[in-house]
Coordinates of C-alpha atoms in Angstrom, one line a residue:
Chain A
M786 CA 26.9 6.8 -32.4
S787 CA 23.7 7.8 -30.7
H788 CA 22.6 7.1 -27.2
A789 CA 19.7 4.7 -26.7
P790 CA 16.7 6.5 -25.2
R791 CA 16.2 5.9 -21.5
P792 CA 13.1 3.9 -20.5
R793 CA 10.3 6.2 -19.4
I794 CA 8.1 6.0 -16.4
E795 CA 5.0 8.2 -16.0
L796 CA 4.4 9.7 -12.5
W797 CA 0.7 10.5 -12.1
F798 CA 0.3 12.8 -9.2
E799 CA -2.2 15.0 -7.3
F800 CA -0.8 17.8 -5.1
A801 CA -3.2 17.1 -2.3
S802 CA -2.0 13.5 -1.9
T803 CA 0.1 12.6 1.1
Y804 CA 2.1 9.6 -0.1
S805 CA 2.9 11.6 -3.3
Y806 CA 5.0 13.9 -1.2
P807 CA 7.8 11.4 -0.5
A808 CA 7.3 10.0 -4.0
A809 CA 7.8 13.4 -5.7
M810 CA 10.8 14.2 -3.5
R811 CA 12.7 11.0 -4.3
V812 CA 11.5 10.0 -7.8
E813 CA 14.3 11.8 -9.8
Q814 CA 17.1 10.2 -7.8
V815 CA 15.6 6.7 -7.8
A816 CA 14.7 6.9 -11.5
A817 CA 18.3 7.9 -12.3
E818 CA 19.6 4.9 -10.3
H819 CA 17.5 2.7 -12.6
R820 CA 18.6 4.8 -15.7
C821 CA 15.0 5.8 -16.3
E822 CA 13.4 9.1 -17.2
V823 CA 10.4 10.5 -15.4
V824 CA 7.4 12.0 -17.3
Y825 CA 5.2 14.1 -15.0
R826 CA 1.4 13.7 -15.4
P827 CA -0.6 16.0 -13.0
F828 CA -4.2 15.0 -12.6
L829 CA -7.1 15.7 -10.1
L830 CA -8.2 13.0 -7.7
G831 CA -11.4 14.8 -6.7
P832 CA -13.5 13.7 -9.7
I833 CA -12.3 10.1 -9.3
F834 CA -13.2 10.1 -5.6
R835 CA -16.6 11.7 -6.3
A836 CA -17.3 9.0 -8.9
Q837 CA -16.8 6.4 -6.0
G838 CA -19.3 8.3 -3.8
W839 CA -16.6 10.1 -1.7
D840 CA -16.9 13.9 -1.2
N841 CA -13.6 14.0 0.8
S842 CA -10.3 12.1 1.2
P843 CA -10.9 8.5 2.2
F844 CA -8.4 9.3 5.0
N845 CA -10.9 11.7 6.4
I846 CA -13.9 9.5 5.7
Y847 CA -12.3 6.5 7.4
P848 CA -10.5 8.0 10.5
V849 CA -8.8 4.8 11.5
K850 CA -7.1 4.6 8.1
G851 CA -6.3 8.3 8.3
R852 CA -4.6 8.0 11.7
Y853 CA -2.6 5.1 10.4
M854 CA -1.6 7.0 7.2
W855 CA -0.2 10.0 9.1
R856 CA 1.9 7.8 11.4
D857 CA 3.0 5.7 8.4
L858 CA 3.9 8.9 6.4
A859 CA 5.9 10.2 9.4
R860 CA 7.9 7.0 9.6
I861 CA 8.6 7.2 5.8
C862 CA 9.7 10.8 5.9
D863 CA 11.9 10.1 8.9
E864 CA 13.6 7.3 7.0
L865 CA 14.1 9.7 4.0
A866 CA 15.1 12.6 6.3
L867 CA 12.3 14.7 4.8
P868 CA 10.6 17.3 7.0
L869 CA 6.9 16.7 7.6
Q870 CA 4.3 18.9 9.2
Q871 CA 0.7 17.6 9.2
P872 CA -1.1 20.2 7.1
S873 CA -3.7 22.2 9.2
Q874 CA -6.0 21.8 6.2
F875 CA -6.3 18.4 4.5
P876 CA -6.8 17.8 1.7
R877 CA -5.9 21.0 0.0
N878 CA -7.1 22.0 -3.4
G879 CA -4.3 21.3 -5.9
L880 CA -6.0 22.8 -8.9
L881 CA -3.9 25.9 -9.4
P882 CA -0.4 24.2 -9.1
A883 CA -1.7 21.3 -11.2
R884 CA -2.5 23.8 -14.0
V885 CA 0.9 25.4 -13.6
A886 CA 2.5 21.9 -13.9
C887 CA 0.4 21.3 -17.1
A888 CA 1.5 24.7 -18.5
A889 CA 5.1 23.7 -17.8
Q890 CA 4.9 20.1 -19.0
D891 CA 7.9 20.5 -21.4
E892 CA 10.0 22.7 -19.1
S893 CA 13.2 21.5 -17.3
F894 CA 12.1 23.3 -14.1
L895 CA 9.0 21.1 -13.7
P896 CA 10.5 18.5 -11.3
A897 CA 11.8 21.3 -9.0
F898 CA 8.4 23.1 -9.1
V899 CA 6.6 19.8 -8.2
R900 CA 8.9 19.3 -5.3
S901 CA 8.5 22.9 -4.2
V902 CA 4.7 22.6 -4.1
Y903 CA 4.7 19.4 -2.1
T904 CA 7.2 20.9 0.3
A905 CA 4.9 23.9 0.7
N906 CA 1.9 21.7 1.5
F907 CA 3.5 19.0 3.6
A908 CA 6.6 20.6 5.2
N909 CA 5.6 24.2 5.5
D910 CA 1.8 23.9 5.9
Q911 CA 1.2 26.5 3.3
E912 CA -2.1 26.9 1.3
I913 CA -1.2 25.7 -2.2
A914 CA -4.5 27.0 -3.6
D915 CA -3.2 30.5 -2.8
P916 CA -1.6 32.1 -5.9
S917 CA 1.0 33.9 -3.7
V918 CA 2.2 30.5 -2.4
V919 CA 2.4 29.1 -5.9
R920 CA 4.2 32.2 -7.1
Q921 CA 6.7 31.6 -4.2
C922 CA 7.1 28.0 -5.5
L923 CA 8.1 29.3 -8.9
E924 CA 10.5 32.0 -7.6
G925 CA 14.1 31.0 -8.2
L926 CA 13.0 28.5 -10.8
V927 CA 11.8 30.9 -13.5
P928 CA 12.5 34.6 -14.2
D929 CA 8.8 35.4 -14.6
P930 CA 6.6 33.6 -12.0
D931 CA 3.6 35.8 -12.8
A932 CA 3.7 34.8 -16.4
W933 CA 3.4 31.2 -15.4
L934 CA 0.5 31.9 -13.2
Q935 CA -1.2 33.6 -16.2
R936 CA -0.4 30.7 -18.5
A937 CA -2.0 28.4 -15.9
E938 CA -5.4 30.0 -16.7
A939 CA -5.2 29.6 -20.5
P940 CA -8.1 27.5 -21.9
E941 CA -5.7 25.0 -23.5
V942 CA -3.9 24.5 -20.2
K943 CA -7.2 23.9 -18.3
A944 CA -8.2 21.5 -21.1
R945 CA -4.9 19.7 -20.7
L946 CA -5.5 19.0 -17.0
R947 CA -9.1 17.9 -17.7
A948 CA -7.7 15.5 -20.4
N949 CA -5.1 14.2 -18.0
S950 CA -7.7 13.5 -15.4
E951 CA -9.9 11.7 -18.0
R952 CA -6.9 9.7 -19.2
A953 CA -6.1 8.7 -15.6
V954 CA -9.6 7.2 -15.3
A955 CA -9.1 5.4 -18.6
L956 CA -5.8 4.0 -17.3
G957 CA -7.5 2.6 -14.2
I958 CA -5.8 5.1 -11.9
F959 CA -7.7 5.5 -8.6
G960 CA -5.0 7.0 -6.3
S961 CA -1.8 9.1 -6.2
P962 CA 1.0 8.6 -6.7
S963 CA 0.6 6.1 -9.6
F964 CA 3.2 5.0 -12.0
V965 CA 2.5 3.9 -15.6
V966 CA 5.0 1.9 -17.6
G967 CA 3.6 0.7 -20.9
D968 CA 0.4 -1.1 -20.1
E969 CA 1.4 -1.6 -16.4
L970 CA 0.0 0.4 -13.5
F971 CA 1.7 0.6 -10.1
W972 CA 0.0 2.4 -7.3
G973 CA 1.8 4.0 -4.3
N974 CA 5.1 5.4 -3.2
D975 CA 6.0 1.9 -2.1
R976 CA 5.7 0.6 -5.7
M977 CA 8.1 3.1 -7.2
E978 CA 11.0 0.7 -7.3
N979 CA 8.8 -2.1 -8.8
A980 CA 7.7 0.2 -11.5
L981 CA 11.3 1.3 -12.3
R982 CA 12.5 -2.3 -12.3
W983 CA 9.7 -3.1 -14.7
A984 CA 10.6 -0.2 -17.0
A985 CA 14.3 -1.1 -17.0
A986 CA 13.6 -4.8 -17.7
N987 CA 10.9 -4.3 -20.4
S988 CA 12.4 -1.4 -22.4
T989 CA 13.4 -2.0 -26.0
R990 CA 17.0 -0.9 -26.5
A991 CA 17.5 1.2 -29.6
A992 CA 20.4 0.1 -31.8
P993 CA 23.6 2.2 -31.4
Chain B
M1465 CA 25.1 -18.2 29.3
S1466 CA 21.6 -17.7 28.0
H1467 CA 20.5 -16.5 24.6
A1468 CA 18.8 -13.1 24.4
P1469 CA 15.1 -13.5 23.3
R1470 CA 14.6 -12.6 19.7
P1471 CA 12.5 -9.5 19.0
R1472 CA 8.9 -10.4 18.3
I1473 CA 6.6 -9.2 15.6
E1474 CA 2.9 -9.9 15.5
L1475 CA 1.3 -10.9 12.2
W1476 CA -2.4 -10.1 12.2
F1477 CA -4.1 -12.0 9.4
E1478 CA -7.4 -12.9 7.9
F1479 CA -7.5 -16.0 5.6
A1480 CA -9.8 -14.3 3.0
S1481 CA -7.2 -11.5 2.4
T1482 CA -5.3 -11.5 -0.8
Y1483 CA -2.1 -9.7 0.1
S1484 CA -1.9 -11.8 3.2
Y1485 CA -1.1 -14.8 1.0
P1486 CA 2.4 -13.7 -0.1
A1487 CA 2.9 -12.2 3.4
A1488 CA 2.1 -15.6 5.1
M1489 CA 4.3 -17.5 2.6
R1490 CA 7.4 -15.4 3.2
V1491 CA 7.1 -14.1 6.7
E1492 CA 9.1 -16.9 8.4
Q1493 CA 12.1 -16.5 6.1
V1494 CA 12.1 -12.7 6.2
A1495 CA 11.7 -12.7 10.0
A1496 CA 14.6 -15.2 10.3
E1497 CA 16.8 -12.9 8.2
H1498 CA 16.1 -10.1 10.6
R1499 CA 16.6 -12.5 13.6
C1500 CA 13.0 -11.9 14.7
E1501 CA 10.2 -14.2 15.8
V1502 CA 6.7 -14.2 14.4
V1503 CA 3.6 -14.4 16.6
Y1504 CA 0.5 -15.3 14.7
R1505 CA -2.7 -13.4 15.4
P1506 CA -5.7 -14.6 13.4
F1507 CA -8.7 -12.2 13.3
L1508 CA -11.8 -11.5 11.2
L1509 CA -12.0 -8.5 8.9
G1510 CA -15.7 -8.9 8.3
P1511 CA -16.8 -7.1 11.5
I1512 CA -14.3 -4.3 10.9
F1513 CA -15.5 -3.8 7.3
R1514 CA -19.1 -3.9 8.4
A1515 CA -18.4 -1.1 11.0
Q1516 CA -17.2 1.0 8.0
G1517 CA -20.4 0.4 6.2
W1518 CA -19.0 -2.3 3.8
D1519 CA -20.9 -5.6 3.4
N1520 CA -18.2 -7.0 1.1
S1521 CA -14.5 -6.7 0.3
P1522 CA -13.6 -3.1 -0.8
F1523 CA -12.0 -4.8 -3.8
N1524 CA -15.4 -5.9 -4.9
I1525 CA -17.2 -2.7 -3.9
Y1526 CA -14.6 -0.6 -5.8
P1527 CA -14.0 -2.7 -9.0
V1528 CA -11.2 -0.4 -10.3
K1529 CA -9.3 -1.0 -7.1
G1530 CA -10.1 -4.7 -7.4
R1531 CA -8.8 -5.0 -10.9
Y1532 CA -5.6 -3.3 -9.9
M1533 CA -5.2 -5.5 -6.8
W1534 CA -5.4 -8.8 -8.8
R1535 CA -2.8 -7.6 -11.3
D1536 CA -0.6 -6.3 -8.5
L1537 CA -0.9 -9.5 -6.6
A1538 CA 0.0 -11.5 -9.8
R1539 CA 3.2 -9.5 -10.2
I1540 CA 4.1 -9.9 -6.5
C1541 CA 3.5 -13.7 -6.7
D1542 CA 5.5 -13.9 -9.9
E1543 CA 8.5 -12.2 -8.2
L1544 CA 8.3 -14.6 -5.3
A1545 CA 7.7 -17.6 -7.7
L1546 CA 4.4 -18.3 -5.8
P1547 CA 1.6 -20.0 -7.7
L1548 CA -1.6 -17.8 -7.9
Q1549 CA -5.0 -18.7 -9.2
Q1550 CA -7.7 -16.0 -8.7
P1551 CA -10.2 -17.7 -6.5
S1552 CA -13.6 -18.4 -8.2
Q1553 CA -15.2 -17.2 -4.9
F1554 CA -13.8 -14.0 -3.3
P1555 CA -13.8 -13.2 -0.5
R1556 CA -14.1 -16.7 1.1
N1557 CA -15.2 -17.1 4.7
G1558 CA -12.1 -17.8 6.8
L1559 CA -13.9 -18.4 10.1
L1560 CA -13.2 -22.1 10.4
P1561 CA -9.5 -22.1 9.6
A1562 CA -9.1 -18.9 11.8
R1563 CA -10.6 -20.9 14.7
V1564 CA -8.2 -23.8 14.0
A1565 CA -5.4 -21.3 14.1
C1566 CA -6.6 -20.0 17.4
A1567 CA -6.8 -23.5 18.8
A1568 CA -3.3 -24.1 17.6
Q1569 CA -1.8 -20.8 18.8
D1570 CA 1.0 -22.5 20.8
E1571 CA 1.7 -25.3 18.4
S1572 CA 4.9 -25.5 16.2
F1573 CA 2.8 -26.6 13.2
L1574 CA 0.9 -23.3 13.1
P1575 CA 3.0 -21.5 10.5
A1576 CA 2.8 -24.5 8.1
F1577 CA -1.0 -24.7 8.7
V1578 CA -1.4 -21.0 7.9
R1579 CA 0.6 -21.3 4.7
S1580 CA -1.4 -24.4 3.8
V1581 CA -4.8 -22.6 4.1
Y1582 CA -3.6 -19.6 2.1
T1583 CA -2.3 -22.0 -0.6
A1584 CA -5.6 -23.8 -0.7
N1585 CA -7.5 -20.5 -1.2
F1586 CA -5.1 -18.6 -3.5
A1587 CA -3.1 -21.3 -5.4
N1588 CA -5.6 -24.2 -5.5
D1589 CA -8.9 -22.3 -5.5
Q1590 CA -10.3 -24.5 -2.7
E1591 CA -13.2 -23.5 -0.4
I1592 CA -11.5 -22.9 2.9
A1593 CA -14.9 -22.7 4.7
D1594 CA -15.3 -26.4 3.9
P1595 CA -14.2 -28.7 6.8
S1596 CA -12.8 -31.3 4.4
V1597 CA -10.5 -28.7 2.9
V1598 CA -9.3 -27.5 6.3
R1599 CA -8.8 -31.2 7.3
Q1600 CA -6.6 -31.6 4.2
C1601 CA -4.6 -28.5 5.3
L1602 CA -3.9 -30.3 8.6
E1603 CA -3.0 -33.6 7.1
G1604 CA 0.7 -34.3 7.3
L1605 CA 1.1 -31.6 10.0
V1606 CA -0.7 -33.3 12.8
P1607 CA -1.5 -37.0 13.5
D1608 CA -5.2 -36.2 14.3
P1609 CA -6.7 -33.6 12.0
D1610 CA -10.2 -34.3 13.1
A1611 CA -9.3 -33.6 16.7
W1612 CA -8.2 -30.1 15.7
L1613 CA -11.4 -29.5 13.8
Q1614 CA -13.3 -30.4 17.0
R1615 CA -11.1 -28.2 19.1
A1616 CA -11.9 -25.3 16.7
E1617 CA -15.5 -25.5 17.9
A1618 CA -14.7 -25.3 21.6
P1619 CA -16.3 -22.2 23.3
E1620 CA -12.9 -21.0 24.6
V1621 CA -11.5 -21.1 21.1
K1622 CA -14.4 -19.2 19.6
A1623 CA -14.0 -16.7 22.4
R1624 CA -10.3 -16.4 21.6
L1625 CA -11.0 -15.5 18.0
R1626 CA -13.6 -12.9 19.1
A1627 CA -11.1 -11.4 21.5
N1628 CA -8.5 -11.2 18.8
S1629 CA -10.9 -9.4 16.5
E1630 CA -11.8 -6.9 19.2
R1631 CA -8.1 -6.4 20.1
A1632 CA -7.5 -5.8 16.4
V1633 CA -10.0 -2.9 16.5
A1634 CA -8.4 -1.6 19.7
L1635 CA -5.0 -1.6 18.0
G1636 CA -6.3 0.4 15.0
I1637 CA -6.1 -2.5 12.6
F1638 CA -8.3 -2.0 9.5
G1639 CA -6.7 -4.5 7.0
S1640 CA -4.7 -7.7 6.6
P1641 CA -1.9 -8.4 6.8
S1642 CA -1.0 -6.0 9.6
F1643 CA 2.2 -6.2 11.7
V1644 CA 2.4 -5.0 15.3
V1645 CA 5.7 -4.2 17.0
G1646 CA 5.3 -2.7 20.4
D1647 CA 3.1 0.3 19.9
E1648 CA 3.7 0.5 16.1
L1649 CA 1.3 -0.7 13.5
F1650 CA 2.4 -1.5 9.9
W1651 CA -0.2 -2.4 7.3
G1652 CA 0.4 -4.5 4.2
N1653 CA 2.7 -7.1 2.8
D1654 CA 4.8 -4.3 1.5
R1655 CA 5.5 -3.0 5.1
M1656 CA 6.9 -6.4 6.4
E1657 CA 10.5 -5.4 6.0
N1658 CA 9.8 -2.0 7.7
A1659 CA 8.1 -3.7 10.6
L1660 CA 11.0 -6.2 11.0
R1661 CA 13.6 -3.4 10.8
W1662 CA 11.7 -1.6 13.5
A1663 CA 11.5 -4.7 15.7
A1664 CA 15.2 -5.3 15.3
A1665 CA 16.2 -1.7 15.9
N1666 CA 13.9 -1.1 18.9
S1667 CA 14.3 -4.4 20.8
T1668 CA 15.8 -4.4 24.3
R1669 CA 18.6 -6.9 24.5
A1670 CA 18.5 -9.2 27.5
A1671 CA 21.8 -9.4 29.4
P1672 CA 23.7 -12.6 28.7

C-alpha cells in the first residue's frame, strides 16, 4: 500500500519582504496542519517593482503605507511570539541568499535556511547581502557552508533564480509572499490558510 | 444595574472600494460575535489617492494587481455566499451615497443602507452615482427616500463628509475598508477579526 502524495503549495518569496518573514516562519507548521507540502520558490521583487516604475519598496515610496505596515507587522509578530526588530536598512538586497536557496532547492535543510535568513534580516538586523551573514545562516545546517556560498555563484544557479523571477511574472505575481496552488494565486501572509484550504480541497487523491 | 457599553470599532469605508463590499456585508454579524459595536465612518478615497499621485484606482493603474484583486474578491465572495458581478464601471463615484450615509449617521437604518449601496455596486452592477439608484437603496428602509436625498445636499452634511475625509488622512488611513480601535489602525477586510479582537481585549469595562 502506498501513501497518497500530499497536496503541494508553492511559496514564492523574496528575502527583502517584510510580511514574508512571519509567513516563512510559520508555513511549515500551518502546511502540516493542512496535510500539505511546501515547495520553496525564491524570486526577486526588484525587477517586478522596476517594471511598475518603482525604484524602491512601495513601503518607502508611500510613507503612510510604510508606517502602517511596520505597525501591522509588529502586531502580527506579537501574536506569533516572533521577535521583530525594524531593519536599519530596508529593503535589503536578497540576491545572495536567494541564489543559495536556488542552489539548495532539493535539500532538506532549505526551510531552516530560509527561516534563518529572515531571522537575520528582521529579528537580528543583519545585512543579508553580506556573505559572512549568509554563511552564519548556513552554519549548523550543513557541514560545508562555504561550498554552498560557492554553489550560489554557479551559472546554472544564477540562471535558475532568473528563470524563477520570470516565471513569477508569468504567474501574475507582484508581491511576496505569494502562494501558488495549481492555477490559483494567493498573495500575502494573510492568505496562507486560504491557499492551504484550496490545496487540500482541490487535490486529486492517488489510489492506495 | 446598568449594562457596560460595548467596545466600539470604527469602520472607515468608501463605496467605490471592492474589498469593502464583503466587509460591509459581514461586519455587523462578526462584530456581534465579538460583542462589539460598529460606528460607520464614510469617507472619500479619491483625494487620498490623488495626494499619492494616482488619478485612478491603483487596481486600474497596476493591471496585474487588478486582475489578482478581482479573482481574490470572487473567492472571498464565494466563501461568504455573496453574489458578485464585476462592475462594468470601476471605480464608481461614491460621493452621493457617502453624503446620504453622513446625513444618516445617527440612524438605525444606516447599516442596511450601506449594505444596499454595496450590493447595488458589486452584485447588481448599478450606477451608485445615480440618484435614482440611491433612492432605490433607501426604499424599504425609510418612509421618505427623497427627503434623505435632499438632506444629503445640505451644507452641513457636505462639510461632514469633507471633515471625515480629512480625519481619515490624519488617522493615517490610505485604503478602504479600514478599522480604527482607539489609536490602532487596521486595513483590509482580512483584518476585521484582528481589529475586533483588539477592541474586545483592550476595552475598559464600565462598573455595573
